[in-house]
CSV table of C-alpha atoms in Angstrom, one decimal:
chain,number,residue,atom,x,y,z
A,1,UNK,CA,-68.1,-42.3,-59.3
A,2,UNK,CA,-67.6,-46.0,-60.3
A,3,UNK,CA,-67.2,-48.5,-57.5
A,4,UNK,CA,-64.2,-50.7,-57.7
A,5,UNK,CA,-65.2,-54.4,-57.9
A,6,UNK,CA,-64.0,-56.5,-55.0
A,7,UNK,CA,-61.7,-59.5,-55.8
A,8,UNK,CA,-63.2,-62.9,-55.3
A,9,UNK,CA,-60.9,-63.8,-52.4
A,10,UNK,CA,-62.8,-66.9,-51.5
A,11,UNK,CA,-62.2,-68.4,-54.9
A,12,UNK,CA,-58.5,-67.6,-54.8
A,13,UNK,CA,-58.3,-69.1,-51.3
A,14,UNK,CA,-60.1,-72.3,-52.3
A,15,UNK,CA,-58.0,-72.7,-55.4
A,16,UNK,CA,-54.8,-72.2,-53.5
A,17,UNK,CA,-55.7,-74.8,-50.9
A,18,UNK,CA,-56.8,-77.3,-53.6
A,19,UNK,CA,-53.5,-76.8,-55.5
A,20,UNK,CA,-51.3,-77.2,-52.3
A,21,UNK,CA,-53.2,-80.3,-51.4
A,22,UNK,CA,-52.7,-81.8,-54.8
A,23,UNK,CA,-49.0,-80.8,-54.9
A,24,UNK,CA,-48.5,-82.4,-51.4
A,25,UNK,CA,-50.2,-85.6,-52.6
A,26,UNK,CA,-47.8,-85.9,-55.6
A,27,UNK,CA,-44.8,-83.6,-55.3
A,28,UNK,CA,-43.3,-83.1,-58.8
A,29,UNK,CA,-41.8,-80.6,-61.2
A,30,UNK,CA,-45.1,-80.7,-63.1
A,31,UNK,CA,-46.8,-79.1,-60.0
A,32,UNK,CA,-44.4,-76.2,-60.4
A,33,UNK,CA,-45.2,-76.0,-64.1
A,34,UNK,CA,-48.9,-75.8,-63.2
A,35,UNK,CA,-48.5,-72.9,-60.8
A,36,UNK,CA,-49.0,-70.3,-63.5
A,37,UNK,CA,-52.1,-72.3,-64.7
A,38,UNK,CA,-53.5,-71.9,-61.2
A,39,UNK,CA,-53.0,-68.1,-61.4
A,40,UNK,CA,-54.8,-68.2,-64.7
A,41,UNK,CA,-57.7,-70.1,-63.2
A,42,UNK,CA,-57.9,-67.6,-60.3
A,43,UNK,CA,-57.9,-64.7,-62.7
A,44,UNK,CA,-60.6,-66.3,-64.9
A,45,UNK,CA,-62.9,-67.2,-62.0
A,46,UNK,CA,-62.5,-63.7,-60.5
A,47,UNK,CA,-63.4,-62.0,-63.9
A,48,UNK,CA,-65.9,-64.4,-65.4
A,49,UNK,CA,-67.9,-65.9,-62.4
A,50,UNK,CA,-69.7,-62.6,-61.6
A,51,UNK,CA,-70.8,-62.3,-65.3
A,52,UNK,CA,-71.9,-66.0,-65.2
A,53,UNK,CA,-74.0,-65.3,-62.2
A,54,UNK,CA,-75.5,-62.1,-63.8
A,55,UNK,CA,-76.0,-63.9,-67.1
A,56,UNK,CA,-73.8,-61.5,-69.0
A,57,UNK,CA,-71.1,-63.7,-70.6
A,58,UNK,CA,-69.3,-62.2,-73.5
A,59,UNK,CA,-67.3,-63.7,-76.4
A,60,UNK,CA,-64.2,-62.6,-74.6
A,61,UNK,CA,-65.2,-64.5,-71.4
A,62,UNK,CA,-65.8,-67.7,-73.5
A,63,UNK,CA,-62.4,-67.3,-75.1
A,64,UNK,CA,-60.8,-66.9,-71.7
A,65,UNK,CA,-62.6,-70.1,-70.4
A,66,UNK,CA,-61.3,-71.9,-73.5
A,67,UNK,CA,-57.7,-70.8,-72.8
A,68,UNK,CA,-58.0,-72.3,-69.3
A,69,UNK,CA,-58.7,-75.7,-70.9
A,70,UNK,CA,-55.6,-75.8,-73.0
A,71,UNK,CA,-53.2,-77.2,-70.3
A,72,UNK,CA,-55.6,-80.1,-69.8
A,73,UNK,CA,-55.6,-80.9,-73.5
A,74,UNK,CA,-51.8,-81.3,-73.3
A,75,UNK,CA,-51.8,-83.1,-69.9
A,76,UNK,CA,-55.0,-84.9,-70.8
A,77,UNK,CA,-56.8,-87.0,-68.2
A,78,UNK,CA,-60.5,-87.9,-68.3
A,79,UNK,CA,-60.7,-86.8,-64.7
A,80,UNK,CA,-60.5,-83.2,-65.9
A,81,UNK,CA,-64.0,-83.6,-67.3
A,82,UNK,CA,-65.4,-83.7,-63.7
A,83,UNK,CA,-64.6,-80.1,-62.7
A,84,UNK,CA,-65.3,-79.0,-66.3
A,85,UNK,CA,-68.8,-80.4,-66.0
A,86,UNK,CA,-69.3,-78.5,-62.7
A,87,UNK,CA,-68.3,-75.2,-64.3
A,88,UNK,CA,-70.5,-75.8,-67.4
A,89,UNK,CA,-73.4,-76.6,-65.0
A,90,UNK,CA,-72.7,-73.3,-63.2
A,91,UNK,CA,-73.1,-71.5,-66.5
A,92,UNK,CA,-76.2,-73.4,-67.6
A,93,UNK,CA,-78.0,-73.1,-64.3
A,94,UNK,CA,-77.3,-69.4,-64.2
A,95,UNK,CA,-79.0,-68.9,-67.5
A,96,UNK,CA,-81.8,-71.1,-66.2
A,97,UNK,CA,-82.2,-68.3,-63.6
A,98,UNK,CA,-81.3,-70.4,-60.6
A,99,UNK,CA,-79.9,-68.2,-57.8
A,100,UNK,CA,-78.1,-70.7,-55.5
A,101,UNK,CA,-77.0,-73.6,-57.7
A,102,UNK,CA,-74.7,-71.7,-60.1
A,103,UNK,CA,-72.6,-70.4,-57.1
A,104,UNK,CA,-72.5,-73.9,-55.6
A,105,UNK,CA,-71.4,-75.5,-58.8
A,106,UNK,CA,-68.7,-72.9,-59.4
A,107,UNK,CA,-67.4,-73.4,-55.8
A,108,UNK,CA,-67.3,-77.2,-55.9
A,109,UNK,CA,-65.8,-77.0,-59.4
A,110,UNK,CA,-62.7,-75.6,-57.8
A,111,UNK,CA,-62.3,-78.3,-55.3
A,112,UNK,CA,-63.0,-81.0,-57.9
A,113,UNK,CA,-59.7,-79.9,-59.6
A,114,UNK,CA,-57.9,-81.9,-56.9
A,115,UNK,CA,-58.0,-85.3,-58.4
A,116,UNK,CA,-57.2,-84.3,-62.0
A,117,UNK,CA,-54.2,-82.3,-60.7
A,118,UNK,CA,-53.0,-85.3,-58.7
A,119,UNK,CA,-53.2,-87.5,-61.8
A,120,UNK,CA,-51.3,-84.9,-63.8
A,121,UNK,CA,-48.7,-84.5,-61.1
A,122,UNK,CA,-47.9,-88.2,-60.8
A,123,UNK,CA,-50.9,-90.5,-60.6
A,124,UNK,CA,-53.8,-91.2,-58.3
A,125,UNK,CA,-53.5,-93.5,-55.3
A,126,UNK,CA,-56.5,-95.0,-53.4
A,127,UNK,CA,-55.9,-92.5,-50.5
A,128,UNK,CA,-56.2,-89.6,-53.0
A,129,UNK,CA,-59.7,-90.7,-53.9
A,130,UNK,CA,-60.7,-90.7,-50.2
A,131,UNK,CA,-59.2,-87.2,-49.8
A,132,UNK,CA,-61.0,-86.1,-53.0
A,133,UNK,CA,-64.4,-87.2,-51.7
A,134,UNK,CA,-64.0,-85.4,-48.3
A,135,UNK,CA,-62.7,-82.2,-49.9
A,136,UNK,CA,-65.3,-81.9,-52.6
A,137,UNK,CA,-68.3,-82.8,-50.4
A,138,UNK,CA,-67.1,-80.5,-47.6
A,139,UNK,CA,-66.7,-77.5,-49.9
A,140,UNK,CA,-70.1,-78.2,-51.5
A,141,UNK,CA,-72.0,-78.4,-48.2
A,142,UNK,CA,-69.9,-75.5,-46.8
A,143,UNK,CA,-71.3,-73.5,-49.7
A,144,UNK,CA,-74.8,-74.6,-48.8
A,145,UNK,CA,-74.2,-73.7,-45.2
A,146,UNK,CA,-73.2,-70.1,-46.2
A,147,UNK,CA,-76.3,-69.9,-48.4
A,148,UNK,CA,-78.4,-71.1,-45.5
A,149,UNK,CA,-76.9,-68.4,-43.2
A,150,UNK,CA,-77.6,-65.5,-45.5
A,151,UNK,CA,-80.9,-63.8,-44.4
A,152,UNK,CA,-82.0,-63.2,-48.0
A,153,UNK,CA,-81.7,-66.9,-49.2
A,154,UNK,CA,-84.4,-69.4,-48.8
A,155,UNK,CA,-82.2,-72.4,-48.1
A,156,UNK,CA,-83.6,-74.2,-45.1
A,157,UNK,CA,-82.0,-76.0,-42.1
A,158,UNK,CA,-83.3,-79.3,-43.2
A,159,UNK,CA,-81.9,-78.9,-46.8
A,160,UNK,CA,-78.5,-78.3,-45.2
A,161,UNK,CA,-78.8,-81.3,-43.0
A,162,UNK,CA,-80.0,-83.6,-45.8
A,163,UNK,CA,-77.1,-82.4,-48.0
A,164,UNK,CA,-74.5,-83.3,-45.4
A,165,UNK,CA,-76.1,-86.6,-44.4
A,166,UNK,CA,-76.1,-87.5,-48.1
A,167,UNK,CA,-72.4,-86.6,-48.4
A,168,UNK,CA,-71.6,-88.8,-45.4
A,169,UNK,CA,-72.9,-91.8,-47.4
A,170,UNK,CA,-70.2,-91.0,-50.0
A,171,UNK,CA,-67.7,-90.3,-47.2
A,172,UNK,CA,-68.2,-93.8,-45.9
A,173,UNK,CA,-66.0,-94.8,-48.9
A,174,UNK,CA,-63.3,-92.3,-47.7
A,175,UNK,CA,-63.3,-93.7,-44.2
A,176,UNK,CA,-63.2,-97.2,-45.5
A,177,UNK,CA,-60.1,-96.2,-47.5
A,178,UNK,CA,-58.5,-94.7,-44.4
A,179,UNK,CA,-60.1,-94.4,-40.9
A,180,UNK,CA,-57.9,-91.2,-40.5
A,181,UNK,CA,-60.3,-89.5,-42.9
A,182,UNK,CA,-63.0,-89.4,-40.2
A,183,UNK,CA,-61.1,-86.6,-38.5
A,184,UNK,CA,-61.9,-83.8,-41.0
A,185,UNK,CA,-65.5,-84.9,-40.9
A,186,UNK,CA,-66.1,-84.3,-37.2
A,187,UNK,CA,-66.3,-80.5,-37.0
A,188,UNK,CA,-68.4,-80.1,-40.2
A,189,UNK,CA,-70.8,-82.8,-39.0
A,190,UNK,CA,-71.4,-81.0,-35.7
A,191,UNK,CA,-71.8,-77.6,-37.4
A,192,UNK,CA,-74.0,-78.7,-40.3
A,193,UNK,CA,-76.3,-80.7,-38.2
A,194,UNK,CA,-76.8,-77.8,-35.7
A,195,UNK,CA,-76.2,-74.8,-37.9
A,196,UNK,CA,-78.0,-72.3,-35.6
A,197,UNK,CA,-80.1,-69.4,-36.7
A,198,UNK,CA,-79.7,-67.4,-39.9
A,199,UNK,CA,-77.8,-64.2,-39.8
A,200,UNK,CA,-79.9,-61.3,-38.4
A,201,UNK,CA,-78.5,-58.8,-40.9
A,202,UNK,CA,-76.1,-58.6,-43.9
A,203,UNK,CA,-73.6,-56.8,-41.7
A,204,UNK,CA,-72.7,-60.1,-40.1
A,205,UNK,CA,-71.6,-61.7,-43.4
A,206,UNK,CA,-68.0,-60.6,-43.0
A,207,UNK,CA,-67.7,-62.3,-39.7
A,208,UNK,CA,-69.3,-65.4,-41.2
A,209,UNK,CA,-66.6,-65.4,-43.9
A,210,UNK,CA,-63.8,-65.1,-41.3
A,211,UNK,CA,-65.1,-68.0,-39.4
A,212,UNK,CA,-65.6,-70.0,-42.6
A,213,UNK,CA,-62.0,-69.4,-43.5
A,214,UNK,CA,-60.7,-70.8,-40.2
A,215,UNK,CA,-63.0,-73.8,-40.4
A,216,UNK,CA,-62.0,-74.6,-44.0
A,217,UNK,CA,-58.3,-74.3,-43.0
A,218,UNK,CA,-58.9,-76.8,-40.2
A,219,UNK,CA,-60.4,-79.3,-42.7
A,220,UNK,CA,-57.6,-78.6,-45.1
A,221,UNK,CA,-54.9,-79.1,-42.4
A,222,UNK,CA,-56.3,-82.4,-41.4
A,223,UNK,CA,-56.5,-83.6,-45.0
A,224,UNK,CA,-52.9,-82.3,-45.5
A,225,UNK,CA,-51.8,-84.3,-42.5
A,226,UNK,CA,-53.4,-87.5,-43.8
A,227,UNK,CA,-51.7,-86.9,-47.2
A,228,UNK,CA,-48.3,-86.5,-45.5
A,229,UNK,CA,-48.8,-89.6,-43.4
A,230,UNK,CA,-49.3,-91.7,-46.5
A,231,UNK,CA,-46.6,-89.8,-48.5
A,232,UNK,CA,-44.1,-90.5,-45.7
A,233,UNK,CA,-45.4,-94.1,-45.5
A,234,UNK,CA,-46.1,-93.8,-41.7
A,235,UNK,CA,-49.1,-96.2,-42.0
C-alpha cells in the first residue's frame, strides 16, 4: 500500500509568516493580489522541494518553478533576484550531493521573499532592511540548529555557534537601524550559543518541531511589533 506523502507544513508556516510580515510593513491592495501567489509558492515548495532534495526534478517541476516567477516579471524588482538565487543554489547544491545545504537554502529562500514583497507592496524603508536581516538570519540559523539537533546529521555545536555569531555581525546593522531590533535576537542568541545535546532518537523530532514553531512565532511577533511601531509612527 502506497504511503501518503506528508505536506511540508514548516514551509507553509514560514511562507505565511513572511507574507504577513511584509503585508504589515506595507499594507496595500497589491498585498491582497499577491495572496494567491503565496498559495502558488506554497504548493510549489511542497511538491518540488522533496524532488529537489532527492535529485529527481522533472520537466513539469521546472515549468512549475517558471510559473512562480511570472508575477515578479510583471511586478519587477531586482530584490526578487535574492530569493531566486537562494532557490537556485538549493537545486545546484542538491545535485552536487550536499545533504544539509540544499535544505538550508530552500528555507532561507522563503524568508528572503520579505524585502521583495515589501518593495512590491509599496516600497522599502530603512526599518524594513533591519527587519529583513533579522528574519533571514534567524531562519537560516534556526535551520542549522534543527540540523544540529538531528542525531543523524554531522552538524557540530561549534558550527552552529559560529553561524549565529557571524549573523550577529550582520545584525549589528539592524540594531543600528533600530535598537528595538535587539529584542528578537535575545532568545535565539541564548539558545544557539547553548544548544544542548543532540536528540537521543528520531522519535523526539516532533517535539523539536513544536518547540521550534513556538520560538519562531516569538521572533515573528517581536518583528511584527517593531513593524507596527514604525507603521503607526510611535517612534
